[in-house]
Amino acid sequence: MIRIKNVYYMLAYAFQTLNEAEFRSIQAEEFKNLHDLMAAILIRGIGNQIKRGLHRDYIGQTEATSNLRGKIDVTNSIKQNTLLARRMVCHYDQFSENTPLNQILKTTMLLLVRYGDVKEDNRKGLRKLTLFFQSVETLHPHSINWSAIIYHRNNATYKMLINICQLVIKGLLLTTETGKYKMKEYLDDQQMHRLYEKFILGYFKKEYPHFSANASYIEWNVDDGMTDFLPAMKTDITLIDGSKTLIIDAKYYGRTLQTNPLFNSKSIISGNLYQIFTYVKNKDRDGSGNVSGVLLYAKTDEEITPDNDYIIGGNRFSVKTLDLGADWNSIVKQLSEVAALM
């Protein structure tokens, strides 16, 4: 089972903002659970954002008022009989802190306060921060349109905070049969998979700066130039060092092997191997053999742990596991062995 402190390190590499000075004190703390870790990160991050100033934007408002402003809605004024009270329905924009970004922050803080297993100091810290959000509304957590959030120069400092909120709401929050909320002890596999990919990429970017590390696209090695309807190939992590390329496909599953019940045998999950094979072969357009591929699984509680290397058609393919339940120094050693496959 993954250690709580290791989750922090994963977050720190996935979101480089956590390596800034104001967050470093978290490294020295011990957390009994993930709720407490998320609370500590938000307390520091939102506190820093308040010092910078909460994001504001023009929010559309509609009201019947005697102080005419914005666009007057004559049709609705007649329908609502506002003229009798010497009022008109007006549509106008108000510069406000009640933006979706601040609404997400407030909603997440209150969820952790009410339903999280958070120590009292952090619970008080979250409550104190919510006082700065009195003019901000809360949201129904499962109605948040995460894909609609757009970052720009004026709100870029919110990106890490919103990612943490997304992990809390999408990865930890459960709705009970009675409609109430409760929080899981660990992130669900889907959110851990996303974090795992970001962590691996962020780790190699920071710790191996001599590599070019990116989540890059691979073009199909077609003979006639026809690529219509071919799916895009985007790698989780591509490392380039001179003429050599290593493509890493990060996998966070409940199992790393598939079972053939007919022969009672286990093998690497077919789709995963076909995927990395396709990436490598299309990347190695001239057949140089300088492109390799790795399936990097997060270790599960299965008895058999894949640790294999294959040479197929002149390219090396490796299947490795990363034990996130080990101490951090061991994880660093395991990742250095992956880098050595370059």
mmCIF file of C-alpha atoms in Angstrom:
data_model
loop_
_atom_site.group_PDB
_atom_site.id
_atom_site.type_symbol
_atom_site.label_atom_id
_atom_site.label_comp_id
_atom_site.label_asym_id
_atom_site.label_seq_id
_atom_site.Cartn_x
_atom_site.Cartn_y
_atom_site.Cartn_z
ATOM 1 C CA MET A 1 0.000 0.000 0.000
ATOM 2 C CA ILE A 2 1.291 3.440 -0.900
ATOM 3 C CA ARG A 3 2.733 5.540 1.920
ATOM 4 C CA ILE A 4 1.129 8.913 2.666
ATOM 5 C CA LYS A 5 4.492 10.677 2.574
ATOM 6 C CA ASN A 6 5.159 9.163 -0.853
ATOM 7 C CA VAL A 7 1.897 10.691 -2.106
ATOM 8 C CA TYR A 8 3.262 14.082 -1.077
ATOM 9 C CA TYR A 9 6.485 13.501 -3.025
ATOM 10 C CA MET A 10 4.447 12.391 -6.029
ATOM 11 C CA LEU A 11 2.364 15.567 -5.806
ATOM 12 C CA ALA A 12 5.518 17.669 -5.437
ATOM 13 C CA TYR A 13 6.956 16.307 -8.688
ATOM 14 C CA ALA A 14 3.619 16.356 -10.503
ATOM 15 C CA PHE A 15 2.980 19.981 -9.485
ATOM 16 C CA GLN A 16 6.324 21.744 -9.194
ATOM 17 C CA THR A 17 4.745 24.605 -7.207
ATOM 18 C CA LEU A 18 4.874 22.313 -4.158
ATOM 19 C CA ASN A 19 8.667 22.551 -4.245
ATOM 20 C CA GLU A 20 8.521 26.259 -3.403
ATOM 21 C CA ALA A 21 9.728 27.414 -0.001
ATOM 22 C CA GLU A 22 6.302 27.915 1.571
ATOM 23 C CA PHE A 23 5.467 24.222 1.103
ATOM 24 C CA ARG A 24 8.768 22.682 2.235
ATOM 25 C CA SER A 25 7.720 22.486 5.885
ATOM 26 C CA ILE A 26 5.178 19.846 4.849
ATOM 27 C CA GLN A 27 8.038 17.440 4.121
ATOM 28 C CA ALA A 28 8.925 17.334 7.823
ATOM 29 C CA GLU A 29 5.362 16.594 8.956
ATOM 30 C CA GLU A 30 3.854 13.184 9.533
ATOM 31 C CA PHE A 31 0.334 12.627 8.270
ATOM 32 C CA LYS A 32 -1.965 9.891 9.526
ATOM 33 C CA ASN A 33 -4.032 9.938 6.352
ATOM 34 C CA LEU A 34 -4.481 11.495 2.924
ATOM 35 C CA HIS A 35 -7.231 13.882 4.088
ATOM 36 C CA ASP A 36 -4.801 15.564 6.457
ATOM 37 C CA LEU A 37 -2.119 15.863 3.767
ATOM 38 C CA MET A 38 -4.531 17.494 1.331
ATOM 39 C CA ALA A 39 -5.733 19.867 4.052
ATOM 40 C CA ALA A 40 -2.149 20.913 4.884
ATOM 41 C CA ILE A 41 -1.360 21.618 1.229
ATOM 42 C CA LEU A 42 -4.535 23.670 0.747
ATOM 43 C CA ILE A 43 -3.970 25.652 3.955
ATOM 44 C CA ARG A 44 -0.551 26.797 2.761
ATOM 45 C CA GLY A 45 -1.518 27.232 -0.867
ATOM 46 C CA ILE A 46 -4.776 29.111 -0.299
ATOM 47 C CA GLY A 47 -3.127 31.211 2.413
ATOM 48 C CA ASN A 48 -0.500 32.289 -0.124
ATOM 49 C CA GLN A 49 -3.193 32.997 -2.697
ATOM 50 C CA ILE A 50 -5.067 35.227 -0.250
ATOM 51 C CA LYS A 51 -1.869 37.242 0.264
ATOM 52 C CA ARG A 52 -1.543 37.649 -3.511
ATOM 53 C CA GLY A 53 -5.236 38.450 -3.786
ATOM 54 C CA LEU A 54 -8.165 36.222 -4.662
ATOM 55 C CA HIS A 55 -9.005 35.979 -8.330
ATOM 56 C CA ARG A 56 -11.770 38.308 -9.491
ATOM 57 C CA ASP A 57 -13.727 38.396 -12.702
ATOM 58 C CA TYR A 58 -16.795 39.995 -14.228
ATOM 59 C CA ILE A 59 -19.824 37.911 -13.269
ATOM 60 C CA GLY A 60 -23.141 38.329 -15.077
ATOM 61 C CA GLN A 61 -25.972 39.495 -12.785
ATOM 62 C CA THR A 62 -29.704 39.944 -13.369
ATOM 63 C CA GLU A 63 -31.977 41.822 -10.983
ATOM 64 C CA ALA A 64 -34.971 44.130 -10.814
ATOM 65 C CA THR A 65 -33.627 47.473 -9.631
ATOM 66 C CA SER A 66 -34.506 51.142 -9.507
ATOM 67 C CA ASN A 67 -30.840 52.015 -10.126
ATOM 68 C CA LEU A 68 -30.690 51.349 -13.855
ATOM 69 C CA ARG A 69 -27.437 49.921 -15.166
ATOM 70 C CA GLY A 70 -26.151 47.556 -17.798
ATOM 71 C CA LYS A 71 -28.686 46.291 -20.291
ATOM 72 C CA ILE A 72 -32.347 46.946 -19.519
ATOM 73 C CA ASP A 73 -34.603 43.953 -20.178
ATOM 74 C CA VAL A 74 -37.947 45.563 -21.115
ATOM 75 C CA THR A 75 -39.666 42.280 -22.004
ATOM 76 C CA ASN A 76 -39.030 40.636 -18.638
ATOM 77 C CA SER A 77 -39.774 43.867 -16.802
ATOM 78 C CA ILE A 78 -43.280 43.820 -18.307
ATOM 79 C CA LYS A 79 -43.717 40.084 -17.643
ATOM 80 C CA GLN A 80 -42.702 40.477 -13.998
ATOM 81 C CA ASN A 81 -44.689 43.703 -13.460
ATOM 82 C CA THR A 82 -41.614 45.405 -12.043
ATOM 83 C CA LEU A 83 -42.773 48.733 -13.476
ATOM 84 C CA LEU A 84 -45.435 48.961 -10.758
ATOM 85 C CA ALA A 85 -42.653 49.109 -8.193
ATOM 86 C CA ARG A 86 -40.684 51.564 -10.334
ATOM 87 C CA ARG A 87 -38.056 48.928 -11.090
ATOM 88 C CA MET A 88 -36.636 47.482 -14.289
ATOM 89 C CA VAL A 89 -34.966 44.137 -14.894
ATOM 90 C CA CYS A 90 -31.311 44.820 -15.706
ATOM 91 C CA HIS A 91 -28.472 42.592 -16.905
ATOM 92 C CA TYR A 92 -25.016 43.772 -15.876
ATOM 93 C CA ASP A 93 -21.529 42.519 -15.057
ATOM 94 C CA GLN A 94 -20.138 42.830 -11.555
ATOM 95 C CA PHE A 95 -16.420 42.517 -10.753
ATOM 96 C CA SER A 96 -16.498 39.871 -8.039
ATOM 97 C CA GLU A 97 -14.549 37.195 -6.138
ATOM 98 C CA ASN A 98 -17.482 34.815 -6.633
ATOM 99 C CA THR A 99 -15.716 33.037 -9.508
ATOM 100 C CA PRO A 100 -15.722 29.300 -10.268
ATOM 101 C CA LEU A 101 -12.105 29.007 -9.107
ATOM 102 C CA ASN A 102 -12.855 30.462 -5.671
ATOM 103 C CA GLN A 103 -16.076 28.457 -5.469
ATOM 104 C CA ILE A 104 -14.094 25.240 -5.987
ATOM 105 C CA LEU A 105 -11.596 26.208 -3.274
ATOM 106 C CA LYS A 106 -14.331 27.023 -0.758
ATOM 107 C CA THR A 107 -16.316 23.887 -1.579
ATOM 108 C CA THR A 108 -13.259 21.658 -1.114
ATOM 109 C CA MET A 109 -12.242 23.253 2.173
ATOM 110 C CA LEU A 110 -15.733 22.798 3.629
ATOM 111 C CA LEU A 111 -15.880 19.174 2.449
ATOM 112 C CA LEU A 112 -12.601 18.417 4.239
ATOM 113 C CA VAL A 113 -13.819 20.199 7.392
ATOM 114 C CA ARG A 114 -17.149 18.373 7.472
ATOM 115 C CA TYR A 115 -16.295 14.919 6.154
ATOM 116 C CA GLY A 116 -12.521 14.519 6.217
ATOM 117 C CA ASP A 117 -10.467 12.827 8.911
ATOM 118 C CA VAL A 118 -8.481 16.005 9.521
ATOM 119 C CA LYS A 119 -6.605 16.823 12.726
ATOM 120 C CA GLU A 120 -7.994 19.712 14.739
ATOM 121 C CA ASP A 121 -5.217 22.213 13.919
ATOM 122 C CA ASN A 122 -5.767 21.764 10.197
ATOM 123 C CA ARG A 123 -9.536 21.830 10.627
ATOM 124 C CA LYS A 124 -9.232 25.209 12.364
ATOM 125 C CA GLY A 125 -6.871 26.402 9.647
ATOM 126 C CA LEU A 126 -9.387 25.560 6.921
ATOM 127 C CA ARG A 127 -12.244 27.230 8.827
ATOM 128 C CA LYS A 128 -10.173 30.386 9.267
ATOM 129 C CA LEU A 129 -9.466 30.555 5.531
ATOM 130 C CA THR A 130 -13.144 30.227 4.637
ATOM 131 C CA LEU A 131 -13.720 33.585 6.368
ATOM 132 C CA PHE A 132 -11.999 35.214 3.377
ATOM 133 C CA PHE A 133 -14.563 33.552 1.088
ATOM 134 C CA GLN A 134 -17.753 34.940 2.644
ATOM 135 C CA SER A 135 -18.890 36.475 -0.650
ATOM 136 C CA VAL A 136 -18.138 33.234 -2.515
ATOM 137 C CA GLU A 137 -20.819 30.594 -3.110
ATOM 138 C CA THR A 138 -20.292 26.847 -2.811
ATOM 139 C CA LEU A 139 -20.933 24.288 -5.541
ATOM 140 C CA HIS A 140 -22.456 20.848 -5.754
ATOM 141 C CA PRO A 141 -19.169 18.903 -5.879
ATOM 142 C CA HIS A 142 -20.278 16.403 -8.530
ATOM 143 C CA SER A 143 -21.536 19.133 -10.875
ATOM 144 C CA ILE A 144 -18.166 20.856 -11.344
ATOM 145 C CA ASN A 145 -17.118 20.986 -15.004
ATOM 146 C CA TRP A 146 -13.376 20.526 -14.565
ATOM 147 C CA SER A 147 -12.661 20.511 -18.296
ATOM 148 C CA ALA A 148 -14.178 23.990 -18.661
ATOM 149 C CA ILE A 149 -11.534 25.601 -16.418
ATOM 150 C CA ILE A 150 -9.162 27.778 -18.415
ATOM 151 C CA TYR A 151 -5.939 29.160 -16.967
ATOM 152 C CA HIS A 152 -4.301 32.393 -18.062
ATOM 153 C CA ARG A 153 -1.881 34.945 -16.712
ATOM 154 C CA ASN A 154 -4.288 36.322 -14.113
ATOM 155 C CA ASN A 155 -5.213 32.979 -12.530
ATOM 156 C CA ALA A 156 -2.194 30.740 -13.244
ATOM 157 C CA THR A 157 -1.363 30.498 -9.521
ATOM 158 C CA TYR A 158 -4.612 28.584 -8.995
ATOM 159 C CA LYS A 159 -3.626 25.632 -11.189
ATOM 160 C CA MET A 160 -1.986 23.483 -8.513
ATOM 161 C CA LEU A 161 -4.696 24.311 -5.959
ATOM 162 C CA ILE A 162 -7.484 23.332 -8.361
ATOM 163 C CA ASN A 163 -5.671 20.087 -9.172
ATOM 164 C CA ILE A 164 -5.542 19.263 -5.460
ATOM 165 C CA CYS A 165 -9.248 20.074 -5.156
ATOM 166 C CA GLN A 166 -9.975 17.781 -8.089
ATOM 167 C CA LEU A 167 -8.090 14.937 -6.404
ATOM 168 C CA VAL A 168 -10.109 15.453 -3.219
ATOM 169 C CA ILE A 169 -13.508 15.701 -4.918
ATOM 170 C CA LYS A 170 -13.087 13.150 -7.709
ATOM 171 C CA GLY A 171 -10.686 10.800 -5.955
ATOM 172 C CA LEU A 172 -11.802 10.758 -2.322
ATOM 173 C CA LEU A 173 -15.410 11.932 -2.080
ATOM 174 C CA LEU A 174 -18.207 9.361 -2.018
ATOM 175 C CA THR A 175 -21.965 9.848 -1.894
ATOM 176 C CA THR A 176 -23.790 7.443 0.418
ATOM 177 C CA GLU A 177 -27.204 5.882 -0.268
ATOM 178 C CA THR A 178 -28.800 8.545 1.923
ATOM 179 C CA GLY A 179 -27.260 11.327 -0.181
ATOM 180 C CA LYS A 180 -24.673 12.299 2.420
ATOM 181 C CA TYR A 181 -20.939 12.428 1.811
ATOM 182 C CA LYS A 182 -18.011 10.468 3.169
ATOM 183 C CA MET A 183 -14.368 10.254 2.174
ATOM 184 C CA LYS A 184 -12.309 7.247 1.198
ATOM 185 C CA GLU A 185 -8.954 6.558 2.782
ATOM 186 C CA TYR A 186 -7.105 6.484 -0.536
ATOM 187 C CA LEU A 187 -7.560 7.989 -3.986
ATOM 188 C CA ASP A 188 -9.421 5.854 -6.494
ATOM 189 C CA ASP A 189 -7.429 4.132 -9.244
ATOM 190 C CA GLN A 190 -8.436 6.608 -11.953
ATOM 191 C CA GLN A 191 -7.147 9.633 -10.058
ATOM 192 C CA MET A 192 -4.043 7.749 -8.893
ATOM 193 C CA HIS A 193 -3.358 6.783 -12.505
ATOM 194 C CA ARG A 194 -3.421 10.463 -13.536
ATOM 195 C CA LEU A 195 -1.206 11.442 -10.623
ATOM 196 C CA TYR A 196 1.180 8.535 -11.294
ATOM 197 C CA GLU A 197 1.694 9.636 -14.911
ATOM 198 C CA LYS A 198 2.270 13.273 -13.911
ATOM 199 C CA PHE A 199 4.654 12.213 -11.151
ATOM 200 C CA ILE A 200 6.849 10.062 -13.420
ATOM 201 C CA LEU A 201 7.076 12.807 -16.035
ATOM 202 C CA GLY A 202 7.739 15.514 -13.426
ATOM 203 C CA TYR A 203 10.394 13.370 -11.724
ATOM 204 C CA PHE A 204 12.454 12.861 -14.863
ATOM 205 C CA LYS A 205 12.095 16.520 -15.840
ATOM 206 C CA LYS A 206 13.513 17.660 -12.512
ATOM 207 C CA GLU A 207 16.028 14.944 -11.600
ATOM 208 C CA TYR A 208 17.364 14.219 -15.104
ATOM 209 C CA PRO A 209 17.630 17.664 -16.720
ATOM 210 C CA HIS A 210 20.054 16.334 -19.345
ATOM 211 C CA PHE A 211 17.157 14.310 -20.753
ATOM 212 C CA SER A 212 14.483 15.946 -22.859
ATOM 213 C CA ALA A 213 11.352 14.752 -21.030
ATOM 214 C CA ASN A 214 7.882 15.326 -22.467
ATOM 215 C CA ALA A 215 4.513 13.720 -23.092
ATOM 216 C CA SER A 216 4.944 13.833 -26.845
ATOM 217 C CA TYR A 217 2.988 12.767 -29.891
ATOM 218 C CA ILE A 218 4.275 10.117 -32.300
ATOM 219 C CA GLU A 219 3.491 10.256 -35.996
ATOM 220 C CA TRP A 220 2.355 7.121 -37.762
ATOM 221 C CA ASN A 221 5.098 5.681 -39.971
ATOM 222 C CA VAL A 222 2.863 5.388 -43.035
ATOM 223 C CA ASP A 223 4.156 4.588 -46.514
ATOM 224 C CA ASP A 224 1.710 6.638 -48.601
ATOM 225 C CA GLY A 225 1.178 9.667 -46.377
ATOM 226 C CA MET A 226 -2.440 8.752 -45.681
ATOM 227 C CA THR A 227 -3.243 9.292 -41.979
ATOM 228 C CA ASP A 228 -6.980 10.030 -42.147
ATOM 229 C CA PHE A 229 -8.885 8.488 -39.211
ATOM 230 C CA LEU A 230 -5.741 7.085 -37.595
ATOM 231 C CA PRO A 231 -5.876 7.731 -33.819
ATOM 232 C CA ALA A 232 -3.397 10.106 -32.212
ATOM 233 C CA MET A 233 -0.500 8.492 -30.393
ATOM 234 C CA LYS A 234 0.481 10.468 -27.301
ATOM 235 C CA THR A 235 3.007 8.980 -24.917
ATOM 236 C CA ASP A 236 2.896 9.337 -21.136
ATOM 237 C CA ILE A 237 6.631 10.065 -20.987
ATOM 238 C CA THR A 238 9.226 10.273 -23.743
ATOM 239 C CA LEU A 239 12.868 10.665 -22.706
ATOM 240 C CA ILE A 240 15.451 11.686 -25.296
ATOM 241 C CA ASP A 241 19.209 11.701 -24.742
ATOM 242 C CA GLY A 242 21.151 12.363 -27.923
ATOM 243 C CA SER A 243 20.256 9.687 -30.454
ATOM 244 C CA LYS A 244 18.498 7.459 -27.908
ATOM 245 C CA THR A 245 14.813 7.552 -26.971
ATOM 246 C CA LEU A 246 12.995 5.816 -24.139
ATOM 247 C CA ILE A 247 9.188 5.749 -24.185
ATOM 248 C CA ILE A 248 7.573 5.071 -20.799
ATOM 249 C CA ASP A 249 3.947 4.020 -20.473
ATOM 250 C CA ALA A 250 2.932 4.482 -16.818
ATOM 251 C CA LYS A 251 0.249 2.062 -15.599
ATOM 252 C CA TYR A 252 -1.586 2.216 -12.277
ATOM 253 C CA TYR A 253 -3.915 -0.779 -12.167
ATOM 254 C CA GLY A 254 -5.307 -3.157 -9.605
ATOM 255 C CA ARG A 255 -3.418 -5.900 -11.452
ATOM 256 C CA THR A 256 -0.383 -6.049 -13.734
ATOM 257 C CA LEU A 257 -0.953 -9.472 -15.307
ATOM 258 C CA GLN A 258 -3.826 -11.096 -17.159
ATOM 259 C CA THR A 259 -4.896 -14.693 -16.529
ATOM 260 C CA ASN A 260 -5.651 -17.307 -19.153
ATOM 261 C CA PRO A 261 -8.146 -19.635 -17.411
ATOM 262 C CA LEU A 262 -7.828 -22.275 -20.145
ATOM 263 C CA PHE A 263 -4.131 -22.856 -19.467
ATOM 264 C CA ASN A 264 -4.089 -21.427 -15.925
ATOM 265 C CA SER A 265 -1.266 -19.107 -16.939
ATOM 266 C CA LYS A 266 -0.453 -15.431 -16.496
ATOM 267 C CA SER A 267 0.919 -12.965 -19.015
ATOM 268 C CA ILE A 268 1.456 -9.254 -19.560
ATOM 269 C CA ILE A 269 -1.807 -7.462 -20.378
ATOM 270 C CA SER A 270 -2.051 -7.723 -24.164
ATOM 271 C CA GLY A 271 -3.358 -4.231 -24.863
ATOM 272 C CA ASN A 272 -0.554 -2.623 -22.844
ATOM 273 C CA LEU A 273 2.151 -4.515 -24.710
ATOM 274 C CA TYR A 274 0.585 -3.838 -28.109
ATOM 275 C CA GLN A 275 0.404 -0.136 -27.242
ATOM 276 C CA ILE A 276 4.053 0.282 -26.270
ATOM 277 C CA PHE A 277 5.095 -1.856 -29.259
ATOM 278 C CA THR A 278 3.163 0.453 -31.599
ATOM 279 C CA TYR A 279 4.714 3.557 -30.032
ATOM 280 C CA VAL A 280 8.274 2.277 -30.319
ATOM 281 C CA LYS A 281 8.018 0.894 -33.839
ATOM 282 C CA ASN A 282 6.440 4.066 -35.225
ATOM 283 C CA LYS A 283 8.955 6.265 -33.412
ATOM 284 C CA ASP A 284 11.909 4.229 -34.720
ATOM 285 C CA ARG A 285 11.141 5.119 -38.325
ATOM 286 C CA ASP A 286 14.533 4.095 -39.715
ATOM 287 C CA GLY A 287 14.812 0.869 -37.667
ATOM 288 C CA SER A 288 17.929 2.049 -35.826
ATOM 289 C CA GLY A 289 17.110 0.171 -32.607
ATOM 290 C CA ASN A 290 17.804 3.361 -30.622
ATOM 291 C CA VAL A 291 14.196 3.580 -29.423
ATOM 292 C CA SER A 292 13.173 1.493 -26.396
ATOM 293 C CA GLY A 293 9.922 1.119 -24.504
ATOM 294 C CA VAL A 294 9.007 0.500 -20.873
ATOM 295 C CA LEU A 295 5.724 -0.534 -19.302
ATOM 296 C CA LEU A 296 6.111 0.876 -15.792
ATOM 297 C CA TYR A 297 3.447 -0.571 -13.496
ATOM 298 C CA ALA A 298 2.776 0.576 -9.958
ATOM 299 C CA LYS A 299 3.323 -2.491 -7.763
ATOM 300 C CA THR A 300 0.219 -4.338 -6.633
ATOM 301 C CA ASP A 301 -0.256 -7.083 -4.044
ATOM 302 C CA GLU A 302 0.036 -9.790 -6.720
ATOM 303 C CA GLU A 303 2.470 -12.598 -5.956
ATOM 304 C CA ILE A 304 4.246 -12.280 -9.309
ATOM 305 C CA THR A 305 5.961 -8.957 -10.053
ATOM 306 C CA PRO A 306 7.004 -8.479 -13.698
ATOM 307 C CA ASP A 307 10.651 -7.542 -14.212
ATOM 308 C CA ASN A 308 11.473 -8.533 -17.765
ATOM 309 C CA ASP A 309 13.355 -7.294 -20.809
ATOM 310 C CA TYR A 310 12.683 -8.399 -24.368
ATOM 311 C CA ILE A 311 14.359 -7.682 -27.705
ATOM 312 C CA ILE A 312 11.677 -7.662 -30.396
ATOM 313 C CA GLY A 313 12.550 -6.741 -33.979
ATOM 314 C CA GLY A 314 15.726 -4.955 -32.875
ATOM 315 C CA ASN A 315 14.123 -2.835 -30.139
ATOM 316 C CA ARG A 316 14.214 -3.414 -26.390
ATOM 317 C CA PHE A 317 10.960 -3.627 -24.481
ATOM 318 C CA SER A 318 10.923 -3.742 -20.679
ATOM 319 C CA VAL A 319 8.184 -4.469 -18.172
ATOM 320 C CA LYS A 320 8.996 -3.073 -14.718
ATOM 321 C CA THR A 321 7.164 -2.325 -11.467
ATOM 322 C CA LEU A 322 7.589 0.616 -9.124
ATOM 323 C CA ASP A 323 6.945 -0.106 -5.454
ATOM 324 C CA LEU A 324 5.216 3.005 -4.111
ATOM 325 C CA GLY A 325 4.903 1.342 -0.706
ATOM 326 C CA ALA A 326 8.690 1.367 -0.235
ATOM 327 C CA ASP A 327 10.639 4.170 1.435
ATOM 328 C CA TRP A 328 11.418 7.133 -0.785
ATOM 329 C CA ASN A 329 15.125 6.293 -1.226
ATOM 330 C CA SER A 330 14.125 2.910 -2.610
ATOM 331 C CA ILE A 331 11.746 4.583 -5.085
ATOM 332 C CA VAL A 332 14.556 6.884 -6.228
ATOM 333 C CA LYS A 333 16.778 3.824 -6.789
ATOM 334 C CA GLN A 334 14.050 2.082 -8.777
ATOM 335 C CA LEU A 335 13.578 5.132 -11.001
ATOM 336 C CA SER A 336 17.343 5.369 -11.577
ATOM 337 C CA GLU A 337 17.202 1.795 -12.901
ATOM 338 C CA VAL A 338 14.475 2.865 -15.309
ATOM 339 C CA ALA A 339 16.622 5.797 -16.481
ATOM 340 C CA ALA A 340 19.504 3.371 -17.049
ATOM 341 C CA LEU A 341 17.392 1.630 -19.715
ATOM 342 C CA MET A 342 17.969 4.637 -21.974
#
